[in-house]
mmCIF file of C-alpha atoms in Angstrom:
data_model
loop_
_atom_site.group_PDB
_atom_site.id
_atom_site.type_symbol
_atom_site.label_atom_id
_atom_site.label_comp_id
_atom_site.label_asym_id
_atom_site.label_seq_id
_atom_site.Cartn_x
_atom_site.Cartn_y
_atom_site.Cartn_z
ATOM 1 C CA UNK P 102 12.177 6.446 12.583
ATOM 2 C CA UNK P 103 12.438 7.116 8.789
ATOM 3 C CA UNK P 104 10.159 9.945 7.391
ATOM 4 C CA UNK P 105 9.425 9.635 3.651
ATOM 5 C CA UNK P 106 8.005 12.285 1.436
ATOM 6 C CA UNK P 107 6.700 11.685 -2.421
ATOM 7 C CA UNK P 108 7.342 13.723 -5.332
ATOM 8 C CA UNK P 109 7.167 13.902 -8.978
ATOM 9 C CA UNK P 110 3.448 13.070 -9.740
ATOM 10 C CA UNK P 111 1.023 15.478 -11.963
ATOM 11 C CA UNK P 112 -1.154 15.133 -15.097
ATOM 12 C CA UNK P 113 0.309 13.303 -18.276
ATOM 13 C CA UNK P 114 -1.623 11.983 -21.755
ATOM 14 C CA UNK P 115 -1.326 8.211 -22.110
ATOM 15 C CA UNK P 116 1.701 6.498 -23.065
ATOM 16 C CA UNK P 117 3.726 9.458 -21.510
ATOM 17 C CA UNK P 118 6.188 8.473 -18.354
ATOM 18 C CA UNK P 119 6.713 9.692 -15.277
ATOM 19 C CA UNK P 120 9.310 9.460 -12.390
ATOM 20 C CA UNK P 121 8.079 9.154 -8.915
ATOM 21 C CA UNK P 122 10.572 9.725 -5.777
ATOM 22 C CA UNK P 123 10.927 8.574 -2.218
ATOM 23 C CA UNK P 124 12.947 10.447 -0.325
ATOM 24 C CA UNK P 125 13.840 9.377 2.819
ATOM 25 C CA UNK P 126 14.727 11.839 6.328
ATOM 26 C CA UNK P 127 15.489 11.027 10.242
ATOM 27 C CA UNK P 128 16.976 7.679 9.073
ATOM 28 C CA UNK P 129 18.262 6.361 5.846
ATOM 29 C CA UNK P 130 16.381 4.361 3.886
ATOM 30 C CA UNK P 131 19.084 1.544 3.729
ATOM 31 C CA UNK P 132 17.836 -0.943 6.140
ATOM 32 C CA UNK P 133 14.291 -0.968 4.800
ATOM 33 C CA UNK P 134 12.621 -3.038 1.929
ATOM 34 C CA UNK P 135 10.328 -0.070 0.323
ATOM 35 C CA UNK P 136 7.023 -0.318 -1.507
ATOM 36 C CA UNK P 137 5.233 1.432 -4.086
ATOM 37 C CA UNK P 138 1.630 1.431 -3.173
ATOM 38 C CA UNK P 139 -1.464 3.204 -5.449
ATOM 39 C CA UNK P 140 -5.025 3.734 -4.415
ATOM 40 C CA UNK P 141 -7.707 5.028 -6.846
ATOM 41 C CA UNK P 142 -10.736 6.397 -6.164
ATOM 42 C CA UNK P 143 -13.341 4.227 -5.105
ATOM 43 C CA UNK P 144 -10.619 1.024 -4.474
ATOM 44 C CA UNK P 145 -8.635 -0.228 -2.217
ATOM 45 C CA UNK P 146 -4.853 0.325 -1.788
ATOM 46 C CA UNK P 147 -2.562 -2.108 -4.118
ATOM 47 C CA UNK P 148 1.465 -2.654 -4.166
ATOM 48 C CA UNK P 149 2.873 -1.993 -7.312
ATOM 49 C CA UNK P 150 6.768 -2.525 -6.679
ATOM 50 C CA UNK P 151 8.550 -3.220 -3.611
ATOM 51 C CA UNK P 152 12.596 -3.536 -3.581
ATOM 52 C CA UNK P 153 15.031 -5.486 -1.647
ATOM 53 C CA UNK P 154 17.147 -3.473 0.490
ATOM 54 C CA UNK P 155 20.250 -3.790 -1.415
ATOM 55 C CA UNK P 156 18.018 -3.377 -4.490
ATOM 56 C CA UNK P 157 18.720 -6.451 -5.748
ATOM 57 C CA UNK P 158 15.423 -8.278 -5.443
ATOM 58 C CA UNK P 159 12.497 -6.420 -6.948
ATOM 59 C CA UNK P 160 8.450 -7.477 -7.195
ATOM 60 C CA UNK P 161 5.831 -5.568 -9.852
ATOM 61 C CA UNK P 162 1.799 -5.870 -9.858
ATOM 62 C CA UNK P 163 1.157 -7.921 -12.686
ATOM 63 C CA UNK P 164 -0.386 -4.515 -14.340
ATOM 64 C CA UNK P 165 2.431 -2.863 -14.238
ATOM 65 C CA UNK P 166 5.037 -5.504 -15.259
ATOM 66 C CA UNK P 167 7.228 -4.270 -18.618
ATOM 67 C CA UNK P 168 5.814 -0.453 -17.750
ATOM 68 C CA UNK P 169 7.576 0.389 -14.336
ATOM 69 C CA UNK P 170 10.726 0.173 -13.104
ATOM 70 C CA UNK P 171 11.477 0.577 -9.286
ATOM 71 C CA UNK P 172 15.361 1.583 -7.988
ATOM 72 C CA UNK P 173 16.818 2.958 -5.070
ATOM 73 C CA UNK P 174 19.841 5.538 -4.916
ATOM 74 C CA UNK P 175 21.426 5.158 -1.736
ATOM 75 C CA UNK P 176 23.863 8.194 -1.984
ATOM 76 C CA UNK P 177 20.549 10.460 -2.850
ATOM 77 C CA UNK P 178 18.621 8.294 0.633
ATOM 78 C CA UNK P 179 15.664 8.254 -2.542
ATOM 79 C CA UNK P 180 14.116 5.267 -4.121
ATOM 80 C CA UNK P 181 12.311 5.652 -7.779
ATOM 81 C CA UNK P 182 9.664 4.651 -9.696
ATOM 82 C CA UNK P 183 9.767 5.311 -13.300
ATOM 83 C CA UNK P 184 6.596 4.809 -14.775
ATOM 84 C CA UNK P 185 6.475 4.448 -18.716
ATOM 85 C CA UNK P 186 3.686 3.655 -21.562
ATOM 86 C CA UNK P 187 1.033 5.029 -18.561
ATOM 87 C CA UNK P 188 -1.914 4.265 -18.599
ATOM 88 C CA UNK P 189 -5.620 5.871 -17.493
ATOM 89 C CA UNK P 190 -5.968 3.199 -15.147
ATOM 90 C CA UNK P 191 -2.792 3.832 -13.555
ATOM 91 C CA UNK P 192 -4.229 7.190 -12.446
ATOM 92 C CA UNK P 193 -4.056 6.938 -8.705
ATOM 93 C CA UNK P 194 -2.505 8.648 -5.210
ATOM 94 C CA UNK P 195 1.008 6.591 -5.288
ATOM 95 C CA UNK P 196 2.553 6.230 -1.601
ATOM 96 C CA UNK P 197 5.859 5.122 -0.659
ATOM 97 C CA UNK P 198 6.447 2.701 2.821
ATOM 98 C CA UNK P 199 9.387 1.515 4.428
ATOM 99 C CA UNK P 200 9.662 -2.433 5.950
ATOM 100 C CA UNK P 201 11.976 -3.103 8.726
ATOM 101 C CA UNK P 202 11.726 -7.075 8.144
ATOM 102 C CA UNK P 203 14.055 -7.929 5.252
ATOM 103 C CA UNK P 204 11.489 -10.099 2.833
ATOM 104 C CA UNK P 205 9.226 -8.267 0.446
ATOM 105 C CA UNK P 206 5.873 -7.927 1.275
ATOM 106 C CA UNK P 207 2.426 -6.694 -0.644
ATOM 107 C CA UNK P 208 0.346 -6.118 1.784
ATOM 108 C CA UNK P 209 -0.178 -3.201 3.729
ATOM 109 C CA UNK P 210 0.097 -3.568 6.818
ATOM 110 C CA UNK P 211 3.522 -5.889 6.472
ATOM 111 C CA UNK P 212 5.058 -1.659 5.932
ATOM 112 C CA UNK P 213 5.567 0.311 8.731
ATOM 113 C CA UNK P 214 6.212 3.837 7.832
ATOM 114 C CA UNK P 215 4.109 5.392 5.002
ATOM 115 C CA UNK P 216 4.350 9.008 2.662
ATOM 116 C CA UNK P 217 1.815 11.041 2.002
ATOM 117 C CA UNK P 218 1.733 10.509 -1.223
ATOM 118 C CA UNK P 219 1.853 12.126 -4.769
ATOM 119 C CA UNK P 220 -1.257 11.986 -7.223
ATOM 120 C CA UNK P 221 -0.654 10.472 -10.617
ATOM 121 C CA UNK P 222 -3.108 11.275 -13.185
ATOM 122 C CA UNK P 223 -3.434 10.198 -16.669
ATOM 123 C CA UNK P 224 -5.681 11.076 -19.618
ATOM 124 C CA UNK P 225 -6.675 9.690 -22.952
#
């Protein structure tokens, strides 16, 4: 199975950016549709992004449309999520999960494997 490990969250000011990245071990992350997925405190667990596995096809939460941008590098076995013009109300853990079925999804529990995650906080 695919093991996936977050990085590149920390504290910003609003209207800063941020890159976020998967990276993928045991497997590589090539046959799976991946999601970004956000929880703050006090809510439940949304998708922001999710990408096709040949990175074609992408989906965004409407609150995040025009801000982030989700990619996958298949050389570096890493998917991204740049995250521009943030916002406080994007602060939030931010997870990564892998899909074995080849549609996107949204909800949780249509991902099988899951990161740990990376927090993501932003001031005003």
């Amino acid at each position: 199975q695919v093991q996936l490990v977050e990085s590149g969250g920390g504290l910003v000011q609003a209207g800063d950016s941020l890159r976020l990245s998967c990276a993928a071990s045991g497997r590589t992350v090539g046959p799976y549709v991946i999601g970004w997925f956000r929880q703050a405190p006090g809510k439940e667990r949304e998708l922001v992004a999710s990408i096709s596995r040949g990175g074609i096809t992408t989906l965004y939460a409407d609150s995040v449309k025009g801000r982030f941008t989700v990619s996958r590098a298949s050389a570096k076995n890493t998917v991204y999520l740049q995250m521009n013009s943030l916002k406080p109300e994007d602060t939030a853990v931010y997870s990564c999960a892998a899909r074995t079925s080849i549609t996107l999804a949204r909800a949780e529990r249509d991902y099988n494997y899951w990161g740990e995650g990376t927090q993501v906080t932003v001031s005003s």
